[in-house]
């Protein structure tokens, strides 16, 4: 999250710097800088929720898979939990380490607050059924594993598409800014005549507003992903 805020600051300074290079006006550049800072502050909460939920679902999928395989082999819930936590994040292990006073069932139930997806509730019901009736846990969880796998593949595919959209978006606007800079220096005399005009500065600010609007549309499209099946929405509005 800290790296994300640093990136936002760098981008804001970058766009403000380009604005100054084109207009040679500190006030105009300051307005652009303020616009981008306000915009990034506005979307930061949405992006934080989006990235947190995506990361949390990846963890949910890996925990369920690892737990079920370990439980099938070892036949012990506590050993399955210990085996599953090895590949989990530090945040998860920190949460789990705070539950040392609880028994294995209480730990699994408490983790509902961490794995905030309905698919985890289905997982808990299957574990309870296995405890009551015995048998092969893999047989009980066959459809759950397939559903979780489908959601994981769907999420990975959406993340891949989002990365491609970000690259395309960045390439388009970097090209536009590059053309603007080239015109600034290739049409030097013309720029000297219009650079002091108010309409020119308003037009440049309008250009950056269009960038922000297109970026807002991109962010909204990226964070509208939904996990299919028994899972909740990845993002909360």
Backbone as JSON, one array per atom type, in Angstrom:
{
  "sequence": "XXXXXXXXXXXXXXXXXXXXXXXXXXXXXXXXXXXXXXXXXXXXXXXXXXXXXXXXXXXXXXXXXXXXXXXXXXXXXXXXXXXXXXXXXXXXXXXXXXXXXXXXXXXXXXXXXXXXXXXXXXXXXXXXXXXXXXXXXXXXXXXXXXXXXXXXXXXXXXXXXXXXXXXXXXXXXXXXXXXXXXXXXXXXXXXXXXXXXXXXXXXXXXXXXXXXXXXXXXXXXXXXXXXXXXXXXXXXX",
  "N": [[0.83, -1.21, 0.0], [1.96, 1.23, 0.8], [3.88, 1.55, -1.21], [2.18, 1.99, -3.31], [1.1, 4.52, -2.77], [3.41, 6.04, -2.99], [3.89, 5.69, -5.71], [1.63, 7.03, -6.71], [2.24, 9.66, -5.96], [4.56, 10.1, -7.48], [3.53, 9.89, -10.08], [1.73, 12.04, -10.07], [3.49, 14.22, -9.82], [4.91, 13.81, -12.16], [2.98, 14.3, -14.23], [2.37, 16.94, -13.62], [4.86, 18.07, -14.06], [5.16, 17.66, -16.83], [3.13, 19.32, -17.66], [4.13, 21.82, -16.89], [6.37, 21.92, -18.52], [5.18, 22.19, -20.97], [3.56, 24.5, -20.75], [4.97, 26.36, -19.26], [4.07, 27.54, -16.95], [3.6, 28.06, -13.61], [1.31, 28.19, -12.02], [-0.68, 26.91, -13.54], [0.51, 24.37, -13.69], [0.51, 23.76, -10.99], [-2.24, 23.52, -10.53], [-2.81, 21.25, -12.06], [-1.23, 19.38, -10.68], [-2.56, 19.39, -8.19], [-5.07, 18.45, -9.01], [-4.48, 15.8, -9.79], [-3.47, 14.72, -7.41], [-5.74, 14.89, -5.74], [-7.45, 13.25, -7.2], [-6.14, 10.72, -7.08], [-6.25, 10.3, -4.34], [-8.95, 10.04, -4.11], [-9.55, 7.65, -5.49], [-8.03, 5.82, -4.15], [-9.04, 4.34, -1.95], [-10.91, 2.62, -3.17], [-9.19, 1.14, -4.82], [-7.52, -0.01, -2.9], [-9.31, -1.7, -1.55], [-10.01, -3.37, -3.65], [-7.51, -4.64, -4.39], [-6.91, -5.84, -1.95], [-9.06, -7.62, -1.6], [-8.76, -9.28, -3.83], [-6.25, -10.43, -3.29], [-6.93, -11.67, -0.9], [-8.79, -13.57, -1.74], [-7.19, -15.25, -3.33], [-5.61, -16.31, -1.3], [-7.59, -17.62, 0.17], [-8.35, -19.65, -1.62], [-5.91, -21.11, -1.87], [-5.52, -21.86, 0.79], [-7.77, -23.49, 1.35], [-7.42, -25.57, -0.53], [-4.86, -26.61, 0.22], [-5.38, -27.29, 2.89], [-7.41, -29.27, 2.67], [-6.11, -31.31, 1.24], [-4.03, -31.94, 3.02], [-5.53, -32.71, 5.23], [-6.78, -34.96, 4.21], [-4.62, -36.67, 3.96], [-3.36, -36.74, 6.52], [-5.39, -36.82, 8.39], [-5.96, -35.18, 10.55], [-7.17, -32.23, 11.93], [-5.78, -30.14, 13.2], [-3.15, -30.64, 12.39], [-3.48, -30.31, 9.68], [-4.05, -27.6, 9.54], [-1.61, -26.54, 10.44], [0.07, -27.43, 8.38], [-0.99, -26.06, 6.25], [-0.56, -23.37, 6.75], [2.02, -22.76, 6.11], [2.49, -21.89, 3.5], [1.14, -19.52, 3.46], [0.4, -15.96, 3.8], [2.26, -13.45, 5.68], [0.54, -11.85, 7.1], [-1.7, -13.48, 7.45], [-0.59, -15.55, 9.02], [0.11, -14.11, 11.25], [-2.41, -13.45, 12.18], [-3.37, -16.04, 12.72], [-1.57, -16.91, 14.68], [-2.4, -15.51, 16.85], [-4.44, -16.98, 17.85], [-3.92, -19.03, 19.59], [-5.03, -19.97, 21.96], [-7.38, -21.14, 21.26], [-9.29, -24.04, 20.2], [-9.04, -26.4, 17.39], [-11.42, -26.28, 15.82], [-12.58, -23.89, 16.62], [-10.64, -22.13, 15.71], [-10.84, -22.44, 12.91], [-13.45, -21.51, 12.53], [-13.19, -18.89, 13.42], [-11.57, -17.83, 11.46], [-13.3, -17.14, 9.48], [-13.73, -14.44, 9.48], [-11.47, -13.54, 8.32], [-11.2, -14.9, 5.85], [-13.29, -13.76, 3.91], [-15.48, -14.89, 2.31], [-18.2, -16.62, 0.78], [-17.62, -19.11, -0.09], [-15.82, -20.12, 1.69], [-17.42, -20.59, 3.89], [-18.91, -22.72, 2.94], [-16.87, -24.55, 2.81], [-16.34, -24.85, 5.58], [-18.71, -26.1, 6.37], [-18.43, -28.55, 5.08], [-16.18, -29.61, 6.36], [-17.24, -29.9, 8.92], [-19.22, -31.82, 8.37], [-17.56, -33.97, 7.66], [-16.32, -34.44, 10.12], [-18.48, -35.36, 11.58], [-19.41, -37.62, 10.18], [-17.25, -38.97, 9.09], [-15.16, -40.65, 6.64], [-13.95, -39.96, 3.28], [-12.51, -36.9, 2.9], [-11.93, -35.6, 0.54], [-13.75, -36.62, -1.28], [-16.12, -35.52, -0.28], [-15.64, -32.85, -0.78], [-15.42, -32.45, -3.49], [-16.94, -30.95, -5.43], [-16.71, -28.43, -4.33], [-13.94, -27.94, -4.52], [-13.63, -27.86, -7.31], [-15.25, -25.65, -7.89], [-13.91, -23.62, -6.5], [-11.5, -23.68, -7.87], [-12.34, -22.88, -10.44], [-13.14, -20.25, -9.89], [-10.69, -19.18, -9.08], [-9.17, -19.39, -11.43], [-10.7, -17.73, -13.05], [-10.34, -15.27, -11.74], [-7.56, -14.9, -12.02], [-7.43, -14.71, -14.8], [-8.88, -12.33, -15.18], [-7.21, -10.52, -13.87], [-5.02, -10.66, -15.54], [-6.09, -9.57, -17.88], [-6.62, -6.99, -16.95], [-4.03, -6.03, -16.51], [-3.15, -5.9, -19.14], [-4.89, -3.94, -20.11], [-4.04, -1.73, -18.62], [-1.46, -1.37, -19.64], [-2.07, -0.77, -22.31], [-3.57, 1.58, -21.95], [-1.67, 3.27, -20.71], [0.26, 3.4, -22.74], [-1.15, 4.73, -24.77], [-1.7, 7.32, -23.65], [0.86, 8.19, -22.96], [1.97, 8.37, -25.48], [0.36, 10.44, -26.47], [1.12, 12.56, -24.79], [3.78, 12.72, -25.48], [3.61, 13.56, -28.15], [2.51, 16.07, -27.68], [4.64, 17.34, -26.36], [6.58, 17.26, -28.37], [5.38, 18.93, -30.3], [5.46, 21.22, -28.83], [8.17, 22.0, -28.91], [8.85, 21.83, -31.59], [7.19, 23.61, -32.85], [8.01, 26.16, -31.99], [7.92, 29.04, -32.16], [5.23, 29.49, -32.64], [4.14, 28.45, -30.29], [5.17, 30.26, -28.45], [3.62, 32.45, -28.99], [1.02, 31.67, -28.28], [1.2, 30.63, -25.72], [0.92, 32.36, -23.59], [-1.71, 32.93, -23.61], [-4.98, 32.74, -22.18], [-6.89, 30.85, -22.97], [-5.34, 28.8, -23.98], [-4.04, 27.73, -21.75], [-6.26, 26.85, -20.34], [-7.15, 24.93, -22.13], [-5.06, 23.06, -21.97], [-5.29, 22.24, -19.29], [-7.83, 21.15, -19.53], [-7.21, 19.02, -21.18], [-5.78, 17.39, -19.42], [-7.81, 16.84, -17.62], [-9.42, 15.21, -19.18], [-7.71, 13.01, -19.33], [-7.83, 12.18, -16.65], [-10.55, 11.52, -16.41], [-10.75, 9.38, -18.21], [-9.03, 7.65, -16.92], [-10.44, 7.22, -14.58], [-12.65, 5.82, -15.58], [-11.31, 3.53, -16.43], [-10.37, 2.5, -13.96], [-12.81, 1.96, -12.68], [-13.83, -0.04, -14.36], [-11.88, -2.01, -14.02], [-12.21, -2.72, -11.33], [-14.68, -3.9, -11.16], [-14.93, -6.6, -11.2], [-16.4, -9.8, -10.69], [-16.65, -12.63, -8.65], [-17.63, -15.82, -9.6], [-20.23, -18.24, -8.88], [-20.33, -19.51, -5.57], [-19.18, -17.37, -4.26], [-18.64, -14.13, -2.78], [-18.86, -10.78, -4.12], [-15.82, -9.63, -5.54], [-15.05, -6.99, -5.23], [-16.19, -4.32, -3.21], [-18.74, -1.99, -3.27]],
  "CA": [[0.0, 0.0, 0.0], [2.87, 2.37, 0.85], [4.45, 1.7, -2.55], [1.14, 2.53, -4.18], [1.02, 5.96, -2.52], [4.62, 6.62, -3.57], [3.65, 5.72, -7.16], [0.67, 8.11, -6.97], [2.97, 10.94, -5.85], [5.45, 10.21, -8.63], [2.7, 10.16, -11.26], [1.21, 13.41, -9.96], [4.62, 15.11, -10.14], [5.23, 13.61, -13.58], [2.01, 15.0, -15.06], [2.54, 18.37, -13.36], [6.09, 18.45, -14.73], [4.88, 17.76, -18.26], [2.32, 20.52, -17.83], [5.02, 22.99, -16.81], [7.22, 21.89, -19.71], [4.38, 22.64, -22.11], [2.97, 25.83, -20.55], [5.9, 27.24, -18.52], [3.22, 28.28, -16.01], [3.57, 27.36, -12.33], [-0.07, 28.09, -11.53], [-1.32, 25.84, -14.32], [1.11, 23.11, -13.26], [0.02, 23.51, -9.63], [-3.63, 23.05, -10.64], [-2.73, 19.86, -12.53], [-0.72, 18.59, -9.55], [-3.64, 19.27, -7.21], [-6.1, 17.59, -9.59], [-4.05, 14.4, -9.75], [-3.4, 14.28, -6.01], [-7.13, 14.69, -5.29], [-7.99, 12.08, -7.9], [-5.56, 9.5, -6.53], [-6.81, 10.13, -2.99], [-10.34, 9.62, -4.3], [-9.65, 6.25, -5.93], [-7.14, 4.95, -3.38], [-9.82, 3.42, -1.13], [-11.45, 1.61, -4.06], [-8.1, 0.27, -5.24], [-7.07, -0.79, -1.74], [-10.3, -2.76, -1.34], [-9.89, -4.3, -4.78], [-6.29, -5.45, -4.28], [-7.01, -6.64, -0.73], [-10.01, -8.7, -1.82], [-8.14, -10.23, -4.77], [-5.22, -11.16, -2.53], [-7.59, -12.5, 0.11], [-9.38, -14.75, -2.37], [-6.09, -16.15, -3.67], [-5.26, -17.0, -0.05], [-8.69, -18.54, 0.49], [-8.24, -20.8, -2.51], [-4.73, -21.91, -1.52], [-5.71, -22.44, 2.12], [-8.74, -24.59, 1.24], [-6.77, -26.69, -1.24], [-3.8, -27.18, 1.05], [-5.98, -27.88, 4.07], [-8.13, -30.5, 2.31], [-5.12, -32.34, 0.89], [-3.35, -32.33, 4.26], [-6.48, -33.43, 6.08], [-6.99, -36.27, 3.6], [-3.43, -37.49, 4.2], [-3.01, -36.86, 7.93], [-6.58, -37.12, 9.18], [-5.99, -34.34, 11.74], [-7.45, -30.84, 11.57], [-4.71, -29.26, 13.68], [-1.99, -30.84, 11.52], [-3.82, -29.73, 8.38], [-3.89, -26.15, 9.69], [-0.16, -26.28, 10.51], [0.65, -27.66, 7.06], [-1.52, -25.06, 5.31], [-0.1, -22.0, 7.03], [3.4, -22.59, 5.63], [2.51, -21.14, 2.23], [0.27, -18.36, 3.58], [1.05, -14.66, 3.99], [2.62, -13.08, 7.05], [-0.66, -11.3, 7.74], [-2.52, -14.62, 7.88], [0.09, -16.24, 10.12], [-0.01, -13.24, 12.42], [-3.78, -13.64, 12.67], [-3.49, -17.39, 13.26], [-0.77, -17.02, 15.9], [-3.16, -14.91, 17.94], [-5.55, -17.87, 18.21], [-3.32, -20.2, 20.22], [-5.88, -20.45, 23.05], [-8.57, -21.77, 20.7], [-9.1, -25.36, 19.6], [-8.98, -26.35, 15.93], [-12.7, -25.86, 15.25], [-12.74, -22.46, 16.9], [-9.74, -21.42, 14.82], [-11.43, -22.43, 11.56], [-14.62, -20.63, 12.53], [-12.74, -17.51, 13.57], [-10.97, -17.4, 10.2], [-14.34, -16.61, 8.59], [-13.56, -12.99, 9.41], [-10.31, -13.3, 7.44], [-11.6, -15.38, 4.52], [-14.65, -13.23, 3.87], [-16.15, -15.37, 1.1], [-19.16, -17.67, 1.1], [-17.02, -20.4, -0.4], [-15.18, -20.6, 2.93], [-18.49, -21.13, 4.72], [-19.19, -24.06, 2.39], [-15.74, -25.36, 3.27], [-16.55, -25.17, 7.0], [-19.79, -27.09, 6.46], [-17.88, -29.84, 4.64], [-15.32, -30.1, 7.44], [-18.15, -30.35, 9.99], [-19.81, -33.08, 7.91], [-16.51, -34.99, 7.75], [-16.13, -34.75, 11.53], [-19.66, -36.1, 12.07], [-19.67, -38.88, 9.48], [-16.03, -39.64, 8.65], [-15.06, -40.87, 5.2], [-12.89, -39.27, 2.54], [-12.82, -35.47, 2.81], [-11.81, -35.2, -0.86], [-15.04, -36.94, -1.91], [-17.1, -34.52, 0.17], [-15.32, -31.5, -1.25], [-15.11, -32.49, -4.93], [-17.55, -29.82, -6.14], [-16.14, -27.22, -3.76], [-12.61, -27.77, -5.1], [-13.82, -27.44, -8.7], [-15.78, -24.29, -7.88], [-12.82, -22.74, -6.07], [-10.54, -23.64, -8.98], [-12.92, -22.06, -11.5], [-13.06, -18.85, -9.45], [-9.28, -18.78, -9.09], [-8.79, -19.2, -12.83], [-11.41, -16.54, -13.51], [-9.69, -14.11, -11.15], [-6.25, -14.77, -12.66], [-7.69, -14.23, -16.16], [-9.27, -10.92, -15.08], [-6.01, -9.76, -13.52], [-4.19, -10.6, -16.75], [-6.74, -8.6, -18.77], [-6.42, -5.67, -16.37], [-2.65, -5.62, -16.78], [-3.08, -5.52, -20.55], [-5.58, -2.66, -20.26], [-3.18, -0.69, -18.06], [-0.39, -1.15, -20.61], [-2.65, -0.08, -23.47], [-3.94, 2.93, -21.51], [-0.43, 4.02, -20.5], [0.89, 3.63, -24.05], [-1.94, 5.74, -25.48], [-1.54, 8.66, -23.1], [2.28, 8.56, -23.08], [2.12, 8.81, -26.88], [-0.29, 11.75, -26.59], [1.97, 13.54, -24.11], [5.0, 12.85, -26.29], [3.25, 14.4, -29.3], [2.34, 17.42, -27.15], [5.98, 17.88, -26.1], [7.23, 17.47, -29.68], [4.78, 20.14, -30.87], [5.93, 22.36, -28.02], [9.51, 22.41, -29.31], [8.96, 21.95, -33.05], [6.46, 24.83, -33.23], [8.46, 27.03, -30.9], [7.43, 30.41, -32.32], [3.77, 29.45, -32.47], [3.89, 28.25, -28.87], [5.48, 31.51, -27.75], [2.5, 33.37, -29.18], [-0.23, 31.24, -27.61], [1.43, 30.11, -24.37], [0.46, 33.33, -22.6], [-3.16, 33.09, -23.75], [-5.74, 32.01, -21.17], [-7.57, 29.69, -23.54], [-4.35, 27.73, -24.15], [-3.86, 27.09, -20.45], [-7.51, 26.13, -20.04], [-7.17, 23.75, -23.0], [-4.11, 22.08, -21.41], [-5.93, 21.67, -18.1], [-8.91, 20.28, -20.03], [-6.57, 17.79, -21.67], [-5.49, 16.55, -18.24], [-9.1, 16.39, -17.07], [-9.81, 14.06, -20.0], [-6.89, 11.87, -18.87], [-8.37, 11.73, -15.36], [-11.85, 10.88, -16.64], [-10.49, 8.07, -18.82], [-8.42, 6.82, -15.87], [-11.53, 6.85, -13.68], [-13.4, 4.75, -16.25], [-10.46, 2.33, -16.38], [-10.38, 1.97, -12.58], [-14.13, 1.39, -12.42], [-13.92, -1.29, -15.11], [-10.98, -2.99, -13.4], [-12.67, -3.14, -10.0], [-16.04, -4.42, -11.24], [-14.89, -8.05, -11.33], [-17.21, -10.58, -9.77], [-16.35, -14.05, -8.61], [-18.83, -16.58, -9.89], [-20.53, -19.34, -7.96], [-20.71, -19.26, -4.19], [-18.34, -16.35, -3.65], [-19.12, -12.77, -2.8], [-18.15, -9.93, -5.07], [-14.44, -9.34, -5.18], [-14.96, -5.63, -4.78], [-17.37, -3.78, -2.53], [-18.99, -0.61, -3.7]],
  "C": [[0.87, 1.26, 0.0], [3.48, 2.63, -0.52], [3.45, 2.31, -3.51], [1.03, 4.05, -4.01], [2.25, 6.68, -3.09], [4.47, 6.74, -5.09], [2.69, 6.84, -7.52], [1.36, 9.47, -6.93], [3.87, 11.16, -7.05], [4.66, 10.55, -9.89], [2.15, 11.58, -11.24], [2.29, 14.42, -10.33], [5.0, 15.02, -11.61], [4.3, 14.42, -14.47], [2.12, 16.52, -14.86], [3.81, 18.88, -14.05], [5.91, 18.6, -16.23], [4.07, 19.02, -18.55], [3.19, 21.78, -17.8], [5.91, 23.07, -18.05], [6.49, 22.45, -20.93], [3.94, 24.09, -21.96], [3.93, 26.85, -19.95], [5.14, 28.12, -17.52], [3.11, 27.48, -14.71], [2.15, 27.2, -11.79], [-0.82, 26.96, -12.23], [-0.8, 24.47, -13.89], [0.65, 22.74, -11.86], [-1.4, 22.99, -9.63], [-3.66, 21.59, -11.07], [-2.25, 18.94, -11.41], [-1.81, 18.36, -8.52], [-4.74, 18.35, -7.71], [-5.72, 16.11, -9.47], [-3.95, 13.88, -8.32], [-4.8, 13.99, -5.47], [-7.73, 13.44, -5.93], [-7.45, 10.79, -7.29], [-6.04, 9.24, -5.1], [-8.24, 9.59, -3.08], [-10.45, 8.13, -4.64], [-8.83, 5.29, -5.07], [-7.91, 3.93, -2.55], [-10.37, 2.27, -1.98], [-10.37, 0.62, -4.49], [-7.58, -0.59, -4.1], [-8.01, -1.96, -1.46], [-10.17, -3.83, -2.42], [-8.68, -5.22, -4.62], [-6.33, -6.35, -3.03], [-7.92, -7.84, -0.94], [-9.46, -9.74, -2.8], [-7.1, -11.08, -4.05], [-5.85, -12.12, -1.54], [-8.23, -13.74, -0.52], [-8.31, -15.74, -2.81], [-5.69, -16.97, -2.44], [-6.33, -18.01, 0.34], [-8.59, -19.81, -0.32], [-7.07, -21.7, -2.1], [-4.88, -22.57, -0.15], [-6.65, -23.64, 2.05], [-8.11, -25.8, 0.57], [-5.74, -27.39, -0.37], [-4.37, -27.89, 2.26], [-6.64, -29.22, 3.75], [-7.17, -31.64, 1.96], [-4.42, -32.86, 2.15], [-4.28, -33.14, 5.16], [-6.74, -34.83, 5.53], [-5.83, -37.21, 3.91], [-3.23, -37.78, 5.68], [-4.19, -37.17, 8.83], [-6.72, -36.29, 10.44], [-6.17, -32.89, 11.33], [-6.3, -29.93, 11.99], [-3.45, -29.41, 12.83], [-2.23, -30.26, 10.13], [-3.67, -28.21, 8.42], [-2.41, -25.79, 9.68], [0.5, -26.43, 9.14], [0.22, -26.56, 6.08], [-0.91, -23.69, 5.51], [1.3, -21.72, 6.5], [3.45, -21.7, 4.4], [1.67, -19.88, 2.28], [1.07, -17.09, 3.87], [1.38, -14.42, 5.45], [1.41, -12.55, 7.81], [-1.56, -12.42, 8.25], [-1.89, -15.31, 9.08], [0.06, -15.41, 11.39], [-1.39, -13.38, 13.05], [-3.93, -15.0, 13.35], [-2.72, -17.55, 14.57], [-1.45, -16.4, 17.11], [-4.3, -15.78, 18.44], [-5.07, -19.12, 18.95], [-4.19, -20.8, 21.33], [-7.12, -21.2, 22.55], [-8.25, -23.19, 20.24], [-9.23, -25.26, 18.08], [-10.27, -25.86, 15.28], [-12.94, -24.37, 15.46], [-11.83, -21.63, 16.0], [-10.33, -21.32, 13.42], [-12.62, -21.5, 11.49], [-14.22, -19.16, 12.63], [-12.19, -16.96, 12.25], [-12.01, -16.96, 9.16], [-14.22, -15.1, 8.43], [-12.39, -12.6, 8.52], [-10.63, -13.71, 6.01], [-13.06, -15.0, 4.31], [-15.35, -13.58, 2.56], [-17.09, -16.51, 1.49], [-18.58, -19.06, 0.83], [-16.3, -20.99, 0.82], [-16.22, -21.16, 3.89], [-18.89, -22.52, 4.25], [-18.1, -25.03, 2.84], [-15.92, -25.78, 4.73], [-17.65, -26.22, 7.16], [-19.31, -28.48, 6.06], [-16.99, -30.44, 5.72], [-16.16, -30.62, 8.6], [-18.79, -31.68, 9.63], [-18.8, -34.22, 8.01], [-16.27, -35.41, 9.2], [-17.28, -35.61, 12.07], [-19.76, -37.49, 11.47], [-18.41, -39.63, 9.07], [-16.02, -39.79, 7.14], [-13.91, -40.08, 4.6], [-13.29, -37.81, 2.34], [-12.76, -34.97, 1.36], [-13.11, -35.49, -1.61], [-16.09, -35.91, -1.55], [-16.89, -33.17, -0.53], [-15.03, -31.42, -2.75], [-15.66, -31.26, -5.65], [-17.01, -28.49, -5.62], [-14.78, -26.92, -4.38], [-12.71, -27.28, -6.54], [-14.31, -25.99, -8.79], [-14.69, -23.28, -7.51], [-11.79, -22.59, -7.19], [-11.05, -22.76, -10.11], [-12.83, -20.58, -11.16], [-11.63, -18.33, -9.47], [-8.81, -18.52, -10.51], [-9.45, -17.96, -13.42], [-10.73, -15.27, -13.01], [-8.33, -13.85, -11.79], [-6.41, -14.21, -14.08], [-8.06, -12.74, -16.15], [-8.07, -10.04, -14.74], [-5.09, -9.61, -14.73], [-4.77, -9.57, -17.74], [-6.53, -7.18, -18.27], [-5.01, -5.15, -16.62], [-2.5, -5.17, -18.23], [-3.76, -4.17, -20.79], [-4.74, -1.5, -19.73], [-2.05, -0.35, -19.02], [-0.9, -0.37, -21.81], [-2.98, 1.38, -23.13], [-2.69, 3.8, -21.37], [0.23, 4.36, -21.82], [0.18, 4.74, -24.81], [-1.64, 7.14, -24.98], [-0.09, 9.11, -23.1], [2.57, 9.05, -24.49], [1.52, 10.19, -27.06], [0.56, 12.85, -25.96], [3.26, 13.79, -24.9], [4.74, 13.75, -27.5], [3.11, 15.86, -28.86], [3.7, 18.09, -26.91], [6.72, 18.17, -27.4], [6.7, 18.74, -30.35], [5.27, 21.38, -30.14], [7.28, 22.88, -28.53], [9.65, 22.58, -30.83], [8.24, 23.2, -33.56], [6.74, 25.92, -32.19], [7.86, 28.44, -30.99], [5.92, 30.48, -32.12], [3.4, 29.31, -31.0], [4.16, 29.52, -28.07], [4.32, 32.51, -27.85], [1.27, 32.98, -28.37], [-0.04, 30.83, -26.15], [0.94, 31.07, -23.28], [-1.05, 33.54, -22.63], [-3.9, 32.2, -22.74], [-6.37, 30.75, -21.73], [-6.63, 28.51, -23.71], [-4.17, 26.97, -22.83], [-5.1, 26.3, -20.03], [-7.59, 24.84, -20.86], [-6.23, 22.66, -22.46], [-4.69, 21.43, -20.17], [-7.07, 20.74, -18.5], [-8.37, 18.96, -20.55], [-6.27, 16.84, -20.51], [-6.76, 16.05, -17.58], [-9.61, 15.18, -17.86], [-9.02, 12.82, -19.61], [-7.46, 11.3, -17.58], [-9.7, 11.01, -15.53], [-11.66, 9.48, -17.25], [-9.87, 7.11, -17.8], [-9.48, 6.35, -14.87], [-12.37, 5.72, -14.27], [-12.62, 3.44, -16.2], [-10.5, 1.69, -15.0], [-11.72, 1.32, -12.27], [-14.31, 0.05, -13.14], [-13.07, -2.38, -14.46], [-11.56, -3.56, -12.11], [-14.1, -3.66, -10.0], [-16.06, -5.94, -11.37], [-15.77, -8.71, -10.29], [-16.74, -12.03, -9.81], [-17.64, -14.82, -8.75], [-19.08, -17.61, -8.8], [-20.9, -18.86, -6.58], [-19.92, -18.17, -3.51], [-19.03, -15.0, -3.7], [-18.37, -11.99, -3.87], [-16.73, -9.69, -4.58], [-14.32, -7.93, -4.64], [-16.27, -5.22, -4.15], [-17.54, -2.34, -2.92], [-19.64, 0.16, -2.55]]
}
